[in-house]
């Protein structure tokens, strides 16, 4: 919910009580010159018990080398975390002071910061702000439609998550609520997975696509609403992982187009849903496999070689982008793997080039891509705070450690921002944004390091300080010790449109043992806790939880572990 408030400070004295009194005209910018500062406070995203806010401060007085903005809440709002400012709160009073890197604020210059908060009851807007003790104007950009006003239905916006609520899947909410302690997160928005043709109309009596969109309209009310869909049914799906194999064979590209993508596109084009912002995550775990798991690499699989040779991953993604992108309220985000998959020099640029190839196939153009998503259904830490890629120990770079293994990135946020820069450099629009799936990358609990590791060598330094507690970065199935990550929020960092929970916490990655099924899902040893590994994880143990059901099925033990290890803690 995007909300702003204006308090105009006039520098004009009006003569009242005299009929027909003449009032001298004042230049439009006279008031602005008389106002020492202006504050734009926007609630970008709001849910039952929390919100994300963005604040922009403009200084119209003398230049400053440091600054502090203060306001007070009328209700019980509490700031829980923030960025680009040092935020503190005493009672209802909040102070936001500059960081070391943004203290300079020249005359006429602006600075922006944001934060997450909690509330109950009404999330009333602050009415008074001060900059270094001086009262500011509170600005909504002026009267009439402007850049801060909500766009009309079907109007494409730069960031679909900004100023919008996000759809809470009633089916996932019911499962979460049924778990002990699950009500604490049951109102979080998660992705709706269309992982087979039958999911379009609903599987085993469950909600189909129209039912979800209708429910989203009911949740929307008069606000903006984002609905998150996972488009996930390529021919020969997941060529390097058996647990999430799909229903379509490697050559069934026509069936994918006519029986899967076309019906979805027709529903999304229904004018009934024109007021929704529909975010699609397009075909996870597909294109990156064509870079990392094909011959002559040691990690190659016959299935991935087949999919590269027949071109159906590229064709399928291009077709989906073209058809789904025809609706003006659909925002396509293409899967871009994660840093522990594509962060190496021989994977990074080739993957970006392949993304562009797919984005210009089957009638699609780069304009059909609104952005990219990383870490979908994975566990890579959002930000590693105890070491950087530039650190060295006893003269040895951390890149030589067994964990980093010459990767260029140590976490998802740095990877996402760098991948965005790379994609823009090869021709994607400069306005593309990134999403990061934080549903299971919190790595909290007692195992979370509180400082750097010992400087004995690069391995003790990295292993002792890393939040990500997996045995190896290549481990992906039902990882033991994982926790819920950052809660979904809009615009959390430069170039990042949102943190999202695209993978619904509690849904299995794959079964621990072979389970006969009619869903086309195989048994992958990476989901077996006794498995000793393969070249893709340097022959390490899988780190998977025991007694897991088929991928996508509810896994209560994992849900409980994710809550227990959540960071930030629940």
XYZ file of C-alpha atoms in Angstrom:
570
model
C 0.000 0.000 0.000
C 1.625 3.238 -1.156
C 0.638 6.129 1.063
C 1.939 9.721 1.205
C 0.794 12.859 2.947
C 1.253 16.581 2.192
C 1.498 19.488 4.598
C 1.984 22.693 2.565
C 3.876 25.443 4.337
C 2.737 28.737 2.778
C 4.828 31.886 2.970
C 1.897 34.079 1.973
C -0.274 36.229 4.277
C -3.888 36.446 3.122
C -6.080 39.426 3.986
C -9.385 37.991 5.190
C -12.782 39.554 5.825
C -12.704 42.036 2.942
C -14.892 41.117 0.036
C -13.044 41.120 -3.261
C -9.654 41.616 -1.586
C -6.833 41.415 -4.049
C -4.092 38.891 -3.332
C -0.758 39.217 -5.059
C 0.319 36.218 -7.092
C 3.292 34.317 -5.668
C 5.744 32.499 -7.937
C 5.196 28.734 -7.772
C 8.651 28.090 -6.335
C 8.480 30.769 -3.632
C 7.164 28.329 -1.040
C 9.785 25.749 -1.859
C 12.551 28.254 -1.268
C 11.086 29.054 2.152
C 11.013 25.387 3.200
C 14.335 24.199 4.685
C 13.687 20.554 3.852
C 11.161 18.143 2.354
C 10.427 14.548 3.353
C 8.697 11.935 1.195
C 7.600 8.990 3.397
C 6.051 6.059 1.507
C 4.761 2.711 2.750
C 5.819 0.517 -0.161
C 4.467 -2.781 1.053
C 2.140 -3.667 3.928
C 0.747 -6.905 5.312
C -1.160 -7.981 8.423
C 1.557 -7.189 10.961
C 4.374 -5.472 9.115
C 5.398 -3.012 6.442
C 8.265 -1.704 4.332
C 8.790 2.047 4.080
C 11.007 4.266 1.941
C 11.997 7.792 2.935
C 13.550 10.493 0.738
C 14.847 13.693 2.341
C 15.646 16.830 0.320
C 17.806 19.519 1.883
C 16.952 23.083 0.779
C 19.214 24.802 3.321
C 22.981 24.974 3.697
C 25.028 21.938 2.720
C 25.574 19.334 5.446
C 28.360 16.864 6.199
C 26.074 14.793 8.435
C 22.339 14.636 9.040
C 19.624 13.154 11.240
C 15.913 12.839 10.431
C 13.419 12.377 13.269
C 9.721 11.581 13.496
C 7.240 10.013 15.889
C 4.512 7.441 15.368
C 0.985 7.862 16.655
C 0.540 4.096 16.994
C 2.667 1.123 18.066
C 4.897 0.913 14.980
C 8.372 -0.489 15.590
C 11.336 -0.267 13.214
C 12.958 -3.708 12.969
C 15.684 -3.319 10.328
C 16.827 -0.752 7.803
C 19.278 0.233 5.095
C 21.183 3.391 4.041
C 20.693 4.955 7.498
C 21.397 4.186 11.149
C 17.928 3.767 12.639
C 17.099 3.846 16.337
C 13.837 4.105 18.240
C 12.860 5.191 21.741
C 9.169 4.705 22.446
C 7.364 6.206 19.469
C 10.281 8.465 18.468
C 12.489 7.339 15.564
C 15.869 8.733 14.504
C 17.510 7.997 11.162
C 21.117 9.202 11.000
C 23.483 9.064 8.053
C 25.842 6.221 7.381
C 29.537 6.994 6.884
C 29.109 6.872 3.101
C 26.090 9.200 2.701
C 26.598 11.986 5.233
C 27.189 14.687 2.610
C 23.902 16.401 1.718
C 24.308 19.460 -0.463
C 21.811 22.274 -0.987
C 18.998 20.941 -3.140
C 20.292 17.361 -2.801
C 18.333 14.341 -1.624
C 19.143 11.163 0.260
C 17.011 8.024 0.524
C 16.806 5.221 3.056
C 14.357 2.478 3.920
C 13.303 0.131 6.676
C 11.025 -2.682 7.741
C 8.644 -2.308 10.659
C 5.867 -3.994 12.585
C 2.509 -2.678 13.733
C -0.929 -3.733 14.883
C -4.211 -1.928 14.397
C -3.701 1.035 12.081
C -0.390 1.920 10.474
C -0.946 5.690 10.661
C 1.531 7.872 8.783
C 3.829 10.215 10.696
C 2.754 13.829 10.267
C 5.880 15.749 11.336
C 9.515 15.267 10.379
C 12.611 17.252 11.310
C 16.012 17.415 9.658
C 18.652 18.345 12.233
C 15.915 19.814 14.428
C 14.213 21.875 11.717
C 10.645 20.986 10.722
C 10.276 19.782 7.115
C 7.484 19.822 4.605
C 5.967 16.364 4.084
C 5.658 15.926 0.345
C 3.580 13.719 -1.951
C 4.929 15.232 -5.134
C 2.267 17.906 -5.521
C -1.382 17.862 -6.488
C -2.719 15.741 -9.314
C -1.212 12.591 -10.804
C 2.504 12.340 -10.302
C 5.345 9.827 -10.029
C 4.314 8.744 -6.526
C 0.634 8.171 -7.330
C -0.583 4.606 -7.983
C -0.695 3.810 -11.690
C -3.911 2.824 -13.390
C -4.820 -0.825 -14.033
C -2.571 -2.472 -16.602
C 0.013 0.330 -16.486
C 3.524 -1.097 -16.391
C 5.517 0.111 -13.414
C 9.252 -0.008 -12.836
C 8.995 -2.260 -9.788
C 5.751 -4.219 -9.472
C 6.357 -4.839 -5.767
C 6.640 -1.151 -4.874
C 3.475 0.129 -3.278
C 1.720 -3.233 -3.522
C 0.481 -6.051 -1.351
C 1.540 -9.550 -2.387
C -0.860 -12.488 -2.688
C -1.032 -14.930 0.206
C -1.794 -18.416 -1.139
C -4.710 -19.771 0.950
C -3.618 -23.367 0.399
C -0.098 -22.747 1.702
C -1.473 -20.582 4.511
C -3.699 -23.444 5.683
C -0.758 -25.865 5.805
C 1.434 -23.364 7.647
C -1.303 -22.516 10.131
C -1.839 -26.208 10.908
C 1.795 -26.480 12.058
C 2.728 -25.707 15.653
C 3.990 -22.115 15.576
C 3.190 -21.801 11.887
C 0.717 -18.968 12.364
C 3.732 -16.670 12.848
C 4.475 -16.809 9.120
C 1.209 -18.069 7.611
C 0.376 -14.622 6.212
C 3.593 -14.321 4.213
C 3.217 -14.255 0.415
C 4.622 -17.239 -1.490
C 4.781 -18.343 -5.119
C 2.050 -20.359 -6.819
C 3.736 -23.196 -8.713
C 2.251 -24.222 -12.058
C 4.437 -27.317 -12.327
C 2.260 -29.386 -14.689
C -0.574 -28.927 -17.137
C -3.143 -30.130 -14.587
C -2.125 -27.346 -12.187
C -3.755 -24.797 -14.493
C -7.202 -26.097 -13.543
C -6.218 -27.449 -10.127
C -4.788 -30.791 -8.993
C -6.841 -33.240 -6.929
C -9.503 -30.670 -6.150
C -6.997 -27.925 -5.337
C -7.050 -24.342 -6.568
C -6.326 -23.723 -10.233
C -4.903 -20.566 -11.778
C -8.257 -18.769 -12.074
C -9.123 -19.649 -8.477
C -5.858 -18.106 -7.301
C -6.387 -14.963 -9.382
C -9.951 -14.632 -8.080
C -8.675 -14.989 -4.519
C -6.058 -12.342 -5.254
C -8.774 -9.936 -6.407
C -10.569 -10.508 -3.103
C -7.358 -9.832 -1.146
C -6.577 -6.805 -3.283
C -9.456 -4.559 -2.294
C -8.583 -1.024 -3.371
C -4.822 -1.622 -3.110
C -2.277 -2.754 -5.677
C -1.714 -6.515 -5.614
C 1.133 -8.707 -6.888
C 0.485 -12.372 -7.708
C 3.594 -14.571 -8.009
C 3.454 -17.504 -10.455
C 6.182 -20.060 -11.136
C 6.154 -21.213 -14.760
C 7.793 -24.625 -14.466
C 7.080 -27.369 -17.000
C 9.683 -27.352 -19.764
C 10.209 -30.451 -21.904
C 12.944 -32.580 -20.303
C 12.718 -30.436 -17.180
C 15.629 -30.316 -14.715
C 18.010 -32.334 -16.844
C 20.620 -32.559 -14.063
C 18.274 -33.435 -11.161
C 15.931 -36.391 -11.074
C 13.844 -35.319 -8.052
C 12.057 -32.552 -9.953
C 11.730 -34.146 -13.397
C 8.522 -33.133 -15.107
C 5.710 -34.651 -17.130
C 6.964 -33.648 -20.603
C 9.585 -35.571 -22.524
C 12.597 -33.828 -24.119
C 10.908 -33.472 -27.535
C 7.424 -32.364 -26.397
C 7.928 -28.673 -27.113
C 4.665 -28.371 -29.063
C 2.680 -29.820 -26.171
C 4.440 -27.361 -23.854
C 3.352 -24.482 -26.083
C -0.232 -25.446 -26.861
C -1.338 -27.274 -23.712
C 0.642 -25.362 -21.080
C 1.790 -21.864 -22.044
C -1.121 -20.931 -24.335
C -3.847 -21.726 -21.741
C -1.937 -19.805 -19.052
C -1.503 -16.821 -21.375
C -5.210 -16.841 -22.213
C -6.170 -16.692 -18.544
C -3.690 -13.927 -17.757
C -5.034 -11.899 -20.682
C -8.572 -11.939 -19.240
C -9.552 -8.308 -18.577
C -11.049 -9.459 -15.263
C -7.475 -9.656 -13.950
C -6.137 -6.471 -15.558
C -5.864 -4.762 -12.178
C -3.447 -7.365 -10.797
C 0.311 -7.180 -11.157
C 1.254 -10.706 -12.218
C 4.895 -11.678 -11.659
C 6.084 -14.811 -13.444
C 9.216 -16.727 -12.521
C 10.088 -18.367 -15.828
C 11.459 -21.903 -15.789
C 13.869 -22.351 -12.924
C 16.797 -24.777 -13.168
C 16.763 -24.858 -16.957
C 19.038 -22.507 -18.905
C 21.958 -22.618 -16.417
C 22.152 -26.399 -16.913
C 23.005 -25.789 -20.562
C 26.182 -24.033 -19.407
C 27.347 -26.114 -16.457
C 26.052 -29.642 -17.054
C 26.852 -30.335 -20.699
C 29.804 -32.003 -22.404
C 32.767 -31.855 -22.230
C 32.476 -30.888 -18.555
C 32.863 -33.551 -15.880
C 29.478 -32.443 -14.523
C 27.695 -33.210 -17.813
C 24.601 -35.403 -17.969
C 23.183 -37.127 -21.032
C 19.833 -35.413 -20.453
C 21.402 -31.946 -20.455
C 23.393 -32.746 -23.601
C 20.081 -33.703 -25.226
C 18.361 -30.493 -24.195
C 21.228 -28.375 -25.452
C 21.267 -30.203 -28.768
C 17.515 -29.970 -29.423
C 17.247 -26.351 -28.261
C 13.935 -26.888 -26.482
C 14.948 -25.092 -23.288
C 15.804 -21.974 -25.272
C 12.694 -22.290 -27.445
C 10.425 -22.960 -24.469
C 11.672 -20.007 -22.437
C 11.468 -17.683 -25.452
C 7.931 -18.806 -26.240
C 6.816 -18.313 -22.638
C 8.332 -14.813 -22.484
C 6.694 -13.837 -25.782
C 3.215 -15.162 -25.019
C 3.009 -14.214 -21.334
C 4.566 -10.817 -21.952
C 1.711 -9.843 -24.251
C -0.447 -8.985 -21.229
C 0.378 -5.426 -20.074
C 0.144 -6.367 -16.389
C 2.494 -9.387 -16.574
C 6.078 -9.007 -15.353
C 8.412 -11.790 -16.535
C 11.428 -12.632 -14.370
C 13.806 -15.256 -15.786
C 15.635 -17.681 -13.519
C 19.355 -16.865 -13.235
C 20.549 -19.651 -10.947
C 22.574 -18.630 -7.899
C 26.122 -17.608 -7.060
C 27.152 -21.150 -6.105
C 26.153 -22.297 -9.590
C 27.033 -19.494 -11.992
C 29.449 -17.294 -10.031
C 32.616 -18.699 -11.597
C 34.305 -16.937 -14.508
C 33.593 -19.739 -16.995
C 29.878 -19.773 -16.068
C 28.964 -16.139 -15.418
C 29.236 -14.375 -18.803
C 28.235 -17.450 -20.854
C 25.065 -17.771 -18.771
C 24.139 -14.131 -19.356
C 24.668 -14.639 -23.093
C 22.425 -17.714 -23.023
C 19.716 -15.765 -21.196
C 19.767 -13.233 -24.013
C 19.592 -15.982 -26.617
C 16.438 -17.346 -24.951
C 14.986 -13.854 -24.529
C 15.217 -13.291 -28.279
C 13.918 -16.713 -29.371
C 10.438 -17.674 -30.569
C 9.363 -14.074 -31.145
C 10.448 -12.777 -27.739
C 12.540 -9.653 -27.269
C 14.514 -8.351 -24.319
C 11.583 -5.995 -23.674
C 9.564 -9.079 -22.640
C 11.929 -9.525 -19.683
C 11.214 -7.321 -16.682
C 14.016 -8.826 -14.634
C 15.675 -11.946 -13.280
C 15.366 -14.033 -10.138
C 18.188 -15.755 -8.258
C 18.361 -18.419 -5.566
C 14.911 -19.793 -6.390
C 14.255 -22.792 -4.120
C 17.907 -22.662 -3.030
C 19.810 -21.980 0.157
C 22.640 -19.559 -0.680
C 23.100 -16.903 2.003
C 21.800 -13.432 1.187
C 24.796 -11.530 2.569
C 27.964 -12.901 4.144
C 29.118 -10.237 6.593
C 32.268 -11.818 8.049
C 34.400 -12.000 4.903
C 34.544 -10.550 1.394
C 35.902 -11.852 -1.875
C 38.800 -9.391 -1.528
C 40.037 -10.727 1.831
C 43.288 -12.648 2.232
C 44.759 -14.683 5.079
C 48.510 -15.022 5.448
C 48.892 -13.797 1.884
C 46.368 -16.256 0.412
C 43.136 -15.024 -1.196
C 39.868 -16.346 0.240
C 39.063 -17.402 -3.330
C 41.505 -20.291 -2.795
C 39.464 -21.674 0.117
C 37.634 -24.979 -0.385
C 34.261 -23.295 0.215
C 34.643 -20.424 -2.283
C 36.749 -22.498 -4.678
C 37.719 -19.575 -6.941
C 34.175 -18.207 -7.202
C 33.861 -14.438 -7.771
C 30.993 -14.044 -5.289
C 30.384 -15.027 -1.683
C 26.638 -14.405 -1.419
C 23.443 -13.894 -3.401
C 23.053 -10.135 -3.164
C 26.481 -9.363 -4.596
C 25.919 -11.973 -7.307
C 22.470 -10.632 -8.214
C 23.738 -7.070 -8.498
C 26.714 -8.134 -10.613
C 24.564 -10.313 -12.863
C 22.214 -7.388 -13.399
C 25.150 -5.213 -14.506
C 26.348 -7.939 -16.876
C 22.893 -8.390 -18.407
C 22.473 -4.659 -19.017
C 25.919 -4.552 -20.631
C 24.866 -7.109 -23.260
C 21.618 -5.397 -24.221
C 18.918 -5.965 -21.633
C 17.019 -2.793 -20.630
C 18.758 -0.682 -17.986
C 15.611 -0.789 -15.868
C 15.607 -4.548 -15.246
C 15.388 -5.518 -11.598
C 16.381 -8.585 -9.643
C 14.439 -10.779 -7.231
C 16.127 -12.907 -4.566
C 14.360 -15.922 -3.081
C 15.045 -15.696 0.659
C 12.578 -18.359 1.747
C 15.223 -20.762 3.073
C 18.561 -18.945 3.272
C 18.434 -17.417 6.758
C 20.859 -19.880 8.386
C 20.067 -18.744 11.916
C 19.938 -20.583 15.215
C 22.861 -21.550 17.417
C 25.072 -22.483 14.456
C 25.070 -18.932 13.039
C 28.572 -17.425 13.417
C 28.834 -14.108 15.215
C 32.211 -13.107 13.807
C 35.004 -14.083 11.413
C 36.695 -17.451 11.632
C 40.200 -18.019 12.926
C 42.968 -16.649 10.709
C 44.960 -19.882 10.810
C 44.405 -20.232 7.068
C 41.815 -19.299 4.446
C 39.696 -22.378 5.189
C 39.410 -21.770 8.940
C 38.705 -18.099 8.243
C 35.909 -18.730 5.744
C 34.404 -21.836 7.348
C 34.365 -20.256 10.791
C 32.636 -17.096 9.607
C 30.217 -18.197 6.896
C 26.484 -18.123 7.608
C 25.748 -20.758 4.955
C 26.306 -23.999 6.888
C 25.896 -26.441 4.014
C 28.584 -29.051 3.488
C 29.054 -27.789 -0.069
C 27.577 -25.010 -2.222
C 26.369 -27.616 -4.690
C 24.015 -29.232 -2.163
C 20.423 -28.301 -2.974
C 17.984 -30.856 -1.569
C 16.172 -30.377 1.795
C 19.268 -29.013 3.477
C 19.756 -29.791 7.153
C 20.121 -26.754 9.411
C 18.546 -24.254 7.003
C 16.280 -21.456 8.232
C 13.753 -18.979 6.907
C 15.473 -15.914 5.496
C 14.578 -12.254 5.180
C 10.842 -11.707 5.008
C 9.417 -10.660 1.640
C 9.921 -6.939 1.064
C 10.115 -4.464 -1.798
C 13.196 -2.487 -2.892
C 15.584 -3.759 -0.199
C 18.820 -2.848 -2.009
C 20.187 -1.247 -5.182
C 18.964 -3.076 -8.257
C 16.853 -5.514 -6.227
C 13.109 -5.241 -6.848
C 12.240 -7.489 -3.898
C 13.154 -10.276 -1.552
C 10.529 -12.963 -2.181
C 9.506 -16.365 -0.861
C 9.028 -17.937 -4.276
C 9.619 -21.428 -2.898
C 6.911 -22.014 -0.271
C 8.678 -23.033 2.966
C 7.680 -26.551 3.946
C 7.457 -27.964 0.423
C 10.007 -30.722 -0.176
C 12.775 -30.539 -2.785
C 12.627 -34.287 -3.387
C 12.143 -37.631 -1.669
C 14.832 -39.216 0.505
C 14.086 -42.622 -1.030
C 12.432 -43.768 -4.238
C 8.649 -43.253 -4.126
C 6.433 -44.477 -7.010
C 4.319 -41.606 -8.347
C 2.303 -40.406 -11.339
C 3.915 -36.930 -11.372
C 6.974 -37.834 -13.447
C 9.299 -37.258 -10.464
C 12.328 -39.474 -10.103
C 14.609 -40.260 -7.182
C 17.757 -38.154 -6.929
C 20.494 -39.395 -4.625
C 21.231 -35.779 -3.656
C 18.034 -36.032 -1.565
C 19.346 -39.145 0.205
C 21.107 -38.258 3.492
C 23.411 -41.294 3.100
C 24.653 -40.242 -0.359
C 28.374 -39.480 -0.601
C 28.110 -37.131 -3.561
C 29.214 -36.642 -7.187
C 31.415 -34.257 -9.193
C 28.766 -31.509 -8.989
C 29.285 -31.266 -5.214
C 32.931 -32.384 -5.171
C 31.909 -35.786 -3.817
C 30.677 -34.499 -0.467
C 27.776 -35.814 1.583
C 24.386 -34.513 0.410
C 23.433 -32.788 3.691
C 19.776 -33.689 3.042
C 17.135 -34.319 5.693
C 15.783 -37.837 6.105
C 12.215 -39.013 5.509
C 11.385 -36.384 2.900
C 8.360 -36.788 0.588
C 8.205 -36.122 -3.163
C 9.175 -32.662 -4.398
C 6.400 -30.157 -3.825
C 4.731 -32.252 -1.136
C 4.436 -30.989 2.432
C 7.426 -31.784 4.666
C 6.482 -30.941 8.251
C 9.893 -31.691 9.767
C 11.593 -29.305 7.351
C 9.013 -26.588 8.027
C 9.677 -26.836 11.763
C 13.444 -26.709 11.223
C 13.130 -23.659 8.969
C 11.174 -21.818 11.672
C 13.613 -22.869 14.394
C 16.615 -21.604 12.421
C 14.971 -18.482 10.984
C 17.104 -15.367 10.599
C 15.860 -12.816 11.409
C 14.400 -14.971 14.175
C 10.642 -15.319 14.446
